[in-house]
Short mmCIF file of C-alpha atoms in Angstrom, two decimals:
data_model
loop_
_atom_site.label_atom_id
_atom_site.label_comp_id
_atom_site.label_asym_id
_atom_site.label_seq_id
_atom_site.Cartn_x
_atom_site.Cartn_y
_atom_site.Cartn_z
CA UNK A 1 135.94 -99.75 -47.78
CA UNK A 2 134.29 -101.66 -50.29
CA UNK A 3 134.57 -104.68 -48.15
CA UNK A 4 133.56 -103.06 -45.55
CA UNK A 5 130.71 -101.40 -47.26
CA UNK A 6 129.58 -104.81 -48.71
CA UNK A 7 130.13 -106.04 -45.42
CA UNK A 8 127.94 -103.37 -43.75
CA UNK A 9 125.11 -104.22 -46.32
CA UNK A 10 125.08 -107.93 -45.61
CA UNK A 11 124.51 -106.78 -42.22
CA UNK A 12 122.29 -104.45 -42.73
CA UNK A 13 120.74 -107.18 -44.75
CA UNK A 14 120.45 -109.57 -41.91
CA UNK A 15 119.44 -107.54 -39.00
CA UNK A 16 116.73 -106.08 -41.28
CA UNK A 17 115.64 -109.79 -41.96
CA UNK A 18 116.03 -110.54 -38.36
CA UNK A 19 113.87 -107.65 -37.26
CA UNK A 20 111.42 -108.37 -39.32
CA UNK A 21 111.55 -112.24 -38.21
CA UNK A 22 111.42 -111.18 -34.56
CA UNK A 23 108.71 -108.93 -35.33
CA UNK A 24 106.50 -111.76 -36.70
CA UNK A 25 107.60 -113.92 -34.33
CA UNK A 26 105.99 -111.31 -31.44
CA UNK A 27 103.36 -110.56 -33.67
CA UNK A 28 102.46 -114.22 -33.32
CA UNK A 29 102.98 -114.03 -29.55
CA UNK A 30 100.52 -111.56 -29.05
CA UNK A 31 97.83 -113.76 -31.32
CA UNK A 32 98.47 -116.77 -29.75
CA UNK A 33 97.99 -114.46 -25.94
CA UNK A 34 94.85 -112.70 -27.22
CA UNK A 35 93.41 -116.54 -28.34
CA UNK A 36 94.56 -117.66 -24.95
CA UNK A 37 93.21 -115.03 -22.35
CA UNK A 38 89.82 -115.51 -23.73
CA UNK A 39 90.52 -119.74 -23.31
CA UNK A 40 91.54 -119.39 -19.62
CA UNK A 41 88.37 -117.48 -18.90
CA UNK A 42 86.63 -119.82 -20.74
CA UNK A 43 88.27 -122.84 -18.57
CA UNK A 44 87.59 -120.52 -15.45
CA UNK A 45 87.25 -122.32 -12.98
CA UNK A 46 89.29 -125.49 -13.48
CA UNK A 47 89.61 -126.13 -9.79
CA UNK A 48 87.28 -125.78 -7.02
CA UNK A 49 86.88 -122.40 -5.44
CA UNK A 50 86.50 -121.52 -1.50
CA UNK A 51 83.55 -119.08 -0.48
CA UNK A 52 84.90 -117.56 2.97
CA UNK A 53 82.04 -116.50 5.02
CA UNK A 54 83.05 -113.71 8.24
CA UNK A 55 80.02 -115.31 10.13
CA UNK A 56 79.84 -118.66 12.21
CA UNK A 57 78.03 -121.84 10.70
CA UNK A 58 74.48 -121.51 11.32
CA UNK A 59 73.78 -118.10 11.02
CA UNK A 60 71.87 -116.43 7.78
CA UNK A 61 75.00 -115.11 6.37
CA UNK A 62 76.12 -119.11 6.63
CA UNK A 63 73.28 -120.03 4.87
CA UNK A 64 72.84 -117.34 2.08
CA UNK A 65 76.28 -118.09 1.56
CA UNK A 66 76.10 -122.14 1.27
CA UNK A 67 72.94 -122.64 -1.24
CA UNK A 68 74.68 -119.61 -3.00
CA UNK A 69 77.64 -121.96 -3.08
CA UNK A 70 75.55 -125.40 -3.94
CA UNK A 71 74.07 -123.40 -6.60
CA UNK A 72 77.34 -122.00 -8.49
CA UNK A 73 78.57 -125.06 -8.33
CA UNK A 74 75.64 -126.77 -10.38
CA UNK A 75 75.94 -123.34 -12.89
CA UNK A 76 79.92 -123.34 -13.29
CA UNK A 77 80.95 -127.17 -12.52
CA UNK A 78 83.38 -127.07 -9.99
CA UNK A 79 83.07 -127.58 -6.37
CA UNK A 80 82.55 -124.17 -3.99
CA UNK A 81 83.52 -124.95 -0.81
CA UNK A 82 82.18 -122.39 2.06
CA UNK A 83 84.92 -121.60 5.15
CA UNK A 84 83.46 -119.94 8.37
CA UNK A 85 86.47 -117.35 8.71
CA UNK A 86 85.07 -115.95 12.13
CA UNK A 87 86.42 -113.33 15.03
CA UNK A 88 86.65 -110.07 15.45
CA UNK A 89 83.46 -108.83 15.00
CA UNK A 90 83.50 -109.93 10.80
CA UNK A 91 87.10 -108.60 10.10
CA UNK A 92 88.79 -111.69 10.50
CA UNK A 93 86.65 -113.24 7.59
CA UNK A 94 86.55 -109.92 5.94
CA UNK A 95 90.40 -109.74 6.35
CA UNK A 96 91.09 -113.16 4.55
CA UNK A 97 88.86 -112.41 1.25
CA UNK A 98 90.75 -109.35 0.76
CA UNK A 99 94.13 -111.03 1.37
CA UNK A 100 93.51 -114.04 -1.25
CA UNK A 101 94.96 -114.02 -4.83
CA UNK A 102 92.47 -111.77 -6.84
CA UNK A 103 92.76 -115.06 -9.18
CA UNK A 104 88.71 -116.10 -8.73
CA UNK A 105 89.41 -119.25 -6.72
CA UNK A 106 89.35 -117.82 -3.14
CA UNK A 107 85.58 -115.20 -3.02
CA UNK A 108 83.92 -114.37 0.15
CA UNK A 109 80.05 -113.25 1.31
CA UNK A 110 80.44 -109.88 2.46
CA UNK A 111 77.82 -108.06 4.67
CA UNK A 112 76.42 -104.85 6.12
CA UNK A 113 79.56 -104.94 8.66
CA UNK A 114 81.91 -104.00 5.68
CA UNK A 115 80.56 -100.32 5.61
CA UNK A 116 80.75 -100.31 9.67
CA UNK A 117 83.73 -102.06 10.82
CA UNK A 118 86.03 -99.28 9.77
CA UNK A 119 84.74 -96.62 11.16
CA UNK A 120 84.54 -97.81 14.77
CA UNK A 121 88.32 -98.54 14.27
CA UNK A 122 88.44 -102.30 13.68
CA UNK A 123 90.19 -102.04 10.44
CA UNK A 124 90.98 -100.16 7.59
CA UNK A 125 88.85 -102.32 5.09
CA UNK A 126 86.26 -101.10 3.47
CA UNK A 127 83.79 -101.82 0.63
CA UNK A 128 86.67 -100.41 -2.04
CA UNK A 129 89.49 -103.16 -1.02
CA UNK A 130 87.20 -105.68 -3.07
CA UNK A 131 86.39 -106.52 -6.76
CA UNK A 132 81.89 -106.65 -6.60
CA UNK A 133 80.31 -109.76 -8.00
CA UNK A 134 76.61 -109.17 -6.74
CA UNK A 135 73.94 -108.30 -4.19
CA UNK A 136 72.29 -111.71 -3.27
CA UNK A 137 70.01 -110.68 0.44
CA UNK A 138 68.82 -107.52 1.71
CA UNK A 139 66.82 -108.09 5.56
CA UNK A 140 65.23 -105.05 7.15
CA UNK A 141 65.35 -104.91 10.77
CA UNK A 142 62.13 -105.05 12.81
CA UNK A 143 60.78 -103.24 16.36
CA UNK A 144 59.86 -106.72 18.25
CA UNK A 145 58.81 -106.21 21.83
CA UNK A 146 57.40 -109.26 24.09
CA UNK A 147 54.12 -110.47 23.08
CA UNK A 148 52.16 -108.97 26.28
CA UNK A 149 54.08 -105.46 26.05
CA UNK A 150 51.07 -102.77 26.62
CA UNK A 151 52.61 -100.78 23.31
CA UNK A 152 50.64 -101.83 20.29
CA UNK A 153 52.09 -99.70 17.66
CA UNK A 154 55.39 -98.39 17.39
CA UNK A 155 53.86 -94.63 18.02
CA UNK A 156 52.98 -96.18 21.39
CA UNK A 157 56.16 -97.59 21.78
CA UNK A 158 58.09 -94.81 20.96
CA UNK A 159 55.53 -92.12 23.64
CA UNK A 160 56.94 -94.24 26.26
CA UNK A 161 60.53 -93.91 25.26
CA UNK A 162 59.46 -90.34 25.50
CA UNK A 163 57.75 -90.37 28.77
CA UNK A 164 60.94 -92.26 30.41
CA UNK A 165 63.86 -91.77 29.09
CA UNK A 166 66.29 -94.27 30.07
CA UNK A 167 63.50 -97.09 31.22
CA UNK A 168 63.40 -99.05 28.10
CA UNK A 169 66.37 -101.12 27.22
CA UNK A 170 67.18 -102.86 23.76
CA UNK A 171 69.63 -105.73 22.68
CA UNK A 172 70.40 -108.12 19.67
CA UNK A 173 73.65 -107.26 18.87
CA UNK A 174 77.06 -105.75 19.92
CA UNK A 175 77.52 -102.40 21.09
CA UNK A 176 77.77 -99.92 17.36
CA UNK A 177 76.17 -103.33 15.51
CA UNK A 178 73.75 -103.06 12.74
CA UNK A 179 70.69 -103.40 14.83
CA UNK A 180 71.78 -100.77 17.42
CA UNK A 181 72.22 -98.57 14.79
CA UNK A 182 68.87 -99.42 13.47
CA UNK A 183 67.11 -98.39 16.95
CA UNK A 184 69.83 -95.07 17.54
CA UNK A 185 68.97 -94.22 14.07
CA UNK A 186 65.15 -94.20 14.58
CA UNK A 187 65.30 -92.73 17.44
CA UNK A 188 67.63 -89.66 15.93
CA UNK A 189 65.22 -89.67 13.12
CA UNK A 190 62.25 -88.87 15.68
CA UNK A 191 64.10 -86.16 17.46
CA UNK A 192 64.65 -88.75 20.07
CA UNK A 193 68.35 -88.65 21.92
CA UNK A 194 69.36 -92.45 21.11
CA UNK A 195 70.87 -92.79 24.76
CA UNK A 196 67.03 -92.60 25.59
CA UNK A 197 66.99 -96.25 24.82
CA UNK A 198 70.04 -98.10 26.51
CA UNK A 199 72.05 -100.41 24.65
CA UNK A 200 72.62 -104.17 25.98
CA UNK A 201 75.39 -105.58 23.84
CA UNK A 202 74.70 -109.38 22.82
CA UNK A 203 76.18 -111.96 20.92
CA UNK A 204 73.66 -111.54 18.08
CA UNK A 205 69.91 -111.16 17.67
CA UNK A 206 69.13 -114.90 19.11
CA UNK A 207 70.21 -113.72 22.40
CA UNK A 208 68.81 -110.34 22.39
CA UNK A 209 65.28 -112.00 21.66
CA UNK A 210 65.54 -114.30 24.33
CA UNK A 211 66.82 -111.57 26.70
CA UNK A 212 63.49 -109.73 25.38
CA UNK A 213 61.28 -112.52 25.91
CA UNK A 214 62.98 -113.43 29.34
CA UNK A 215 62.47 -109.77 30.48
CA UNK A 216 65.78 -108.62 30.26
CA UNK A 217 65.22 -106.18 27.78
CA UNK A 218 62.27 -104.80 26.25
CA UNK A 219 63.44 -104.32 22.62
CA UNK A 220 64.51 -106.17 20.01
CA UNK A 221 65.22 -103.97 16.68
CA UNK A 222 66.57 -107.38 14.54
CA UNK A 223 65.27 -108.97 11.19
CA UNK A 224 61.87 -110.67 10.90
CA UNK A 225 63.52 -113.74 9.82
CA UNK A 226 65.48 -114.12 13.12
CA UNK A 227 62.14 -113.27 15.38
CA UNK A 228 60.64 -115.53 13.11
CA UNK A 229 60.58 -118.75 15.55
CA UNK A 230 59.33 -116.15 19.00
CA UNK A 231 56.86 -114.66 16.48
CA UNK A 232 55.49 -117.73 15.53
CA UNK A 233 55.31 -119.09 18.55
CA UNK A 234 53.33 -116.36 20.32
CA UNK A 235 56.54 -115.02 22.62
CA UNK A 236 57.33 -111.86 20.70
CA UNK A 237 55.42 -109.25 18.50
CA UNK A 238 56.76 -106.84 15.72
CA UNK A 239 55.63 -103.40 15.52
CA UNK A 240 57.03 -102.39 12.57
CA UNK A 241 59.29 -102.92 9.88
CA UNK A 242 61.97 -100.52 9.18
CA UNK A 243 61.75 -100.62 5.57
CA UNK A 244 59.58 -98.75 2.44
CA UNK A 245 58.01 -102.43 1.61
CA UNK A 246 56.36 -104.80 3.67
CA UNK A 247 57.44 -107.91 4.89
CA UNK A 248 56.58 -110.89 2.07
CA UNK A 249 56.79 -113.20 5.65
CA UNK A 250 54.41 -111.23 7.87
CA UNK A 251 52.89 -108.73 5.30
CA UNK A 252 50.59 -107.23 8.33
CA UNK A 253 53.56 -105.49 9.53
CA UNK A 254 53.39 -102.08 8.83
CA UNK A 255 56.48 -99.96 7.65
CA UNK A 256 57.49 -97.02 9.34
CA UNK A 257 55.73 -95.18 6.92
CA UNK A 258 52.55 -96.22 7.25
CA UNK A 259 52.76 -96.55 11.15
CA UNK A 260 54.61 -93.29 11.89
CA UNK A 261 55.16 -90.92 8.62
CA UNK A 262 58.78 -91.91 8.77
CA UNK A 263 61.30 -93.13 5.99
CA UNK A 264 64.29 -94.47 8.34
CA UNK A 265 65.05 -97.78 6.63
CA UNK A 266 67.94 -99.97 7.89
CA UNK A 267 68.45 -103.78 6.32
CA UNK A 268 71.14 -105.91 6.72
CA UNK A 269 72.81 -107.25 3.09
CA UNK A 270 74.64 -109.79 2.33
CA UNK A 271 76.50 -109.97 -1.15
CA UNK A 272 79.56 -111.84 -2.29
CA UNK A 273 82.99 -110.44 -3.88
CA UNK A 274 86.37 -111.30 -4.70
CA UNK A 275 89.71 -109.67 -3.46
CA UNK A 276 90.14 -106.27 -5.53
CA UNK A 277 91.95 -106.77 -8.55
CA UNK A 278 90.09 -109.75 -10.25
CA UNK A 279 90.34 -110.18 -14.09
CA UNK A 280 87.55 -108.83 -15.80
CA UNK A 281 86.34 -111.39 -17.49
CA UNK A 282 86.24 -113.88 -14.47
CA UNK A 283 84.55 -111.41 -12.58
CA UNK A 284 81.75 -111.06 -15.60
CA UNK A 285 81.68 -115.08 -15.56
CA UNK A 286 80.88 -115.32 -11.52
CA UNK A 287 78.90 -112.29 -11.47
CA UNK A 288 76.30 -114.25 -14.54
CA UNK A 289 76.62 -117.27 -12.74
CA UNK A 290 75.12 -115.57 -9.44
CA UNK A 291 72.89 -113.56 -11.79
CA UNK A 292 71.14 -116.91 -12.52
CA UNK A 293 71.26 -118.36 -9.02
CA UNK A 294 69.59 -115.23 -7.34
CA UNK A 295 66.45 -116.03 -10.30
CA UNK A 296 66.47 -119.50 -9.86
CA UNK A 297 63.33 -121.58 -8.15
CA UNK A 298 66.22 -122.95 -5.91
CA UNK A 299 67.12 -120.02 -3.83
CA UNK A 300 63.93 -117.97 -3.94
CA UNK A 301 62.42 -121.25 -2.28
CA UNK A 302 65.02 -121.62 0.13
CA UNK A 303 65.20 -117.86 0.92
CA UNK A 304 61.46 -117.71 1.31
CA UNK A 305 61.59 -120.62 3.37
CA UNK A 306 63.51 -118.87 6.02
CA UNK A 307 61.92 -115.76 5.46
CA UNK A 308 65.13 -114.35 4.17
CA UNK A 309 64.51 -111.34 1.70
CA UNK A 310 65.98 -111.79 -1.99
CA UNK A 311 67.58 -108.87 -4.06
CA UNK A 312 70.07 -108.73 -7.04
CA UNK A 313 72.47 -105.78 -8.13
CA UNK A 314 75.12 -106.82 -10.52
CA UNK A 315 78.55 -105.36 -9.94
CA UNK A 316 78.73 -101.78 -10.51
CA UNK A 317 75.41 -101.49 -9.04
CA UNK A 318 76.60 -103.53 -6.01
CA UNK A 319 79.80 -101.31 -5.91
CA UNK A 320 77.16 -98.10 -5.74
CA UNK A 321 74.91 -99.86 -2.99
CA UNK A 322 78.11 -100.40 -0.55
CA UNK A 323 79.25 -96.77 -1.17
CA UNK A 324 75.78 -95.46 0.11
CA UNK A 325 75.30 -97.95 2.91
CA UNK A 326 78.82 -97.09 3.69
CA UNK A 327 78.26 -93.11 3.89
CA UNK A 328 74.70 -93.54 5.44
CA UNK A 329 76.20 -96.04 8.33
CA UNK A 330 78.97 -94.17 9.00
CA UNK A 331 76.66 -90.45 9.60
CA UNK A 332 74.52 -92.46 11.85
CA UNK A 333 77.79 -93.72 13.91
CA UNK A 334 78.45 -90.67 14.08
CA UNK A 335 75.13 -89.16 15.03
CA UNK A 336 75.19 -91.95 17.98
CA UNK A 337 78.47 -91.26 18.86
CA UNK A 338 80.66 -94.53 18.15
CA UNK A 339 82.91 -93.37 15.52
CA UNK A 340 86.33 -94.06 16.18
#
């Protein structure tokens, strides 16, 4: 017994040592993790990162997204390469940011479509299936009509929507696109049955202005920036601007406030996130990297250079602003009856 006493002890002895040697030795562990998780997000990035963008080359959201990316790279050192990830009306783009490793190297420029998209159906994606870094472009639309249209305010414009319902056609994107809504939802806000003004789905608001200007259509509800070249060159005219701020590119535009009393806004965004689950603290280091690009000389030139508008909302506020464009698209679908 005494053996086996002494024996006992010894052992005793040794797993106490040992426990307390493992117990150091995880102890250590966790210091040498909590020094390194702070070092990787310090190396982050290491390797160059791809910027999906839903949209074709071209386009504003392609061109947001690539002196966005130019830019990053000159704040964070590594190459960001932009990928047109187009089809489906956004959600094939949409689809692949949200399907990448939530490891920082794959983001995305998301846009308005985000808070649309699911309710007509097209997916289940919505502003929730991705981590926020920042709000980068905000574009209201506009009421362009052809330049020698008798209306010449939108109060005119919308009497003879009145007078003839059905007459006056619009167009400059697909059928339940931003810009549709931006008419429908106008019109609903006047006590005007959106029907009253016909849909003509187009490829996007290049088409619909040229349908406009070729007498096609009579309406084109898109962004200032994309009338921009028609404006400018005499074939179009906007009426209005459906936001509480004038235009900084044609500041003689009235808003709907000042034209008609009314406070329907609809813009288009553009913003760019990550796939949902993105470590904190690389989120925090893309999100101040973008916070200096969006107040940098570079891209407020270059946005004001194509008339695009400029806003910043840093993560959470970003993650707010979807919610709300989200809820607010989704009553006018509704309203207009393309909810799916």
């Amino acid at each position: 017994m005494r053996v086996s006493s002494s024996r006992d002890s010894s052992s005793n002895f040794f797993s106490r040592r040992s426990f307390v040697a493992h117990a150091a030795g995880v102890a250590a562990g966790l210091a040498m993790f909590a020094a390194a998780a702070p070092a990787a997000a310090q190396a982050y990035p290491s390797r160059p990162v791809t910027l999906i963008v839903p949209w074709g080359a071209g386009g504003g959201t392609d061109a947001t997204a690539r002196i966005i990316a130019s830019l990053l790279e000159k704040e964070l050192g590594q190459p960001f390469t932009v990928v047109n990830r187009t089809g489906g009306n956004g959600v094939v783009g949409h689809s692949a940011i949200a399907a990448a490793p939530p490891d920082g190297y794959t983001i995305g420029m998301a846009s308005v479509e985000i808070g649309m998209m699911h309710w007509q159906g097209l997916t289940q994606l919505t502003s929730t299936s991705y981590t926020p870094i920042g709000l980068a472009n905000l574009d209201p639309a506009g009421i362009q009509v052809r330049a020698d249209a008798p209306y010449k305010t939108v109060a005119e414009l919308l009497a003879a929507i009145k007078a003839s319902p059905g007459k006056l056609k619009a167009s400059g994107t697909g059928q339940g696109g931003i810009w549709h809504l931006a008419i429908a939802g106008l019109l609903r806000d006047q006590k005007i049955d959106p029907a009253a003004v016909p849909w003509v789905p187009s490829n996007g608001a290049a088409p619909g202005l040229q349908d406009v200007v070729a007498g096609g259509v009579d309406i084109a509800p898109v962004s200032l920036p994309e009338a921009r070249s028609l404006i400018d060159a005499g074939k179009v005219k906007s009426l209005a601007i459906m936001s509480d701020k004038p235009s900084a590119l044609y500041p003689n535009v009235p808003t709907l406030k000042a034209s008609i009393g009314s406070d329907w806004s609809m813009a288009a965004w553009r913003g760019i996130v990550a796939p949902k689950g993105l470590p904190a603290d690389v989120r925090d280091k893309l999100a101040g990297a973008l916070k200096k690009v969006v107040a940098s000389k570079e891209y407020t030139d270059f946005m004001a250079s194509r008339g695009f508008g400029v806003i910043y909302a840093g993560p959470d506020d970003f993650a707010a602003y979807m919610a709300k464009s989200d809820a607010e698209l989704g009553a006018t679908m509704k309203a207009v009856g393309i909810v799916k």
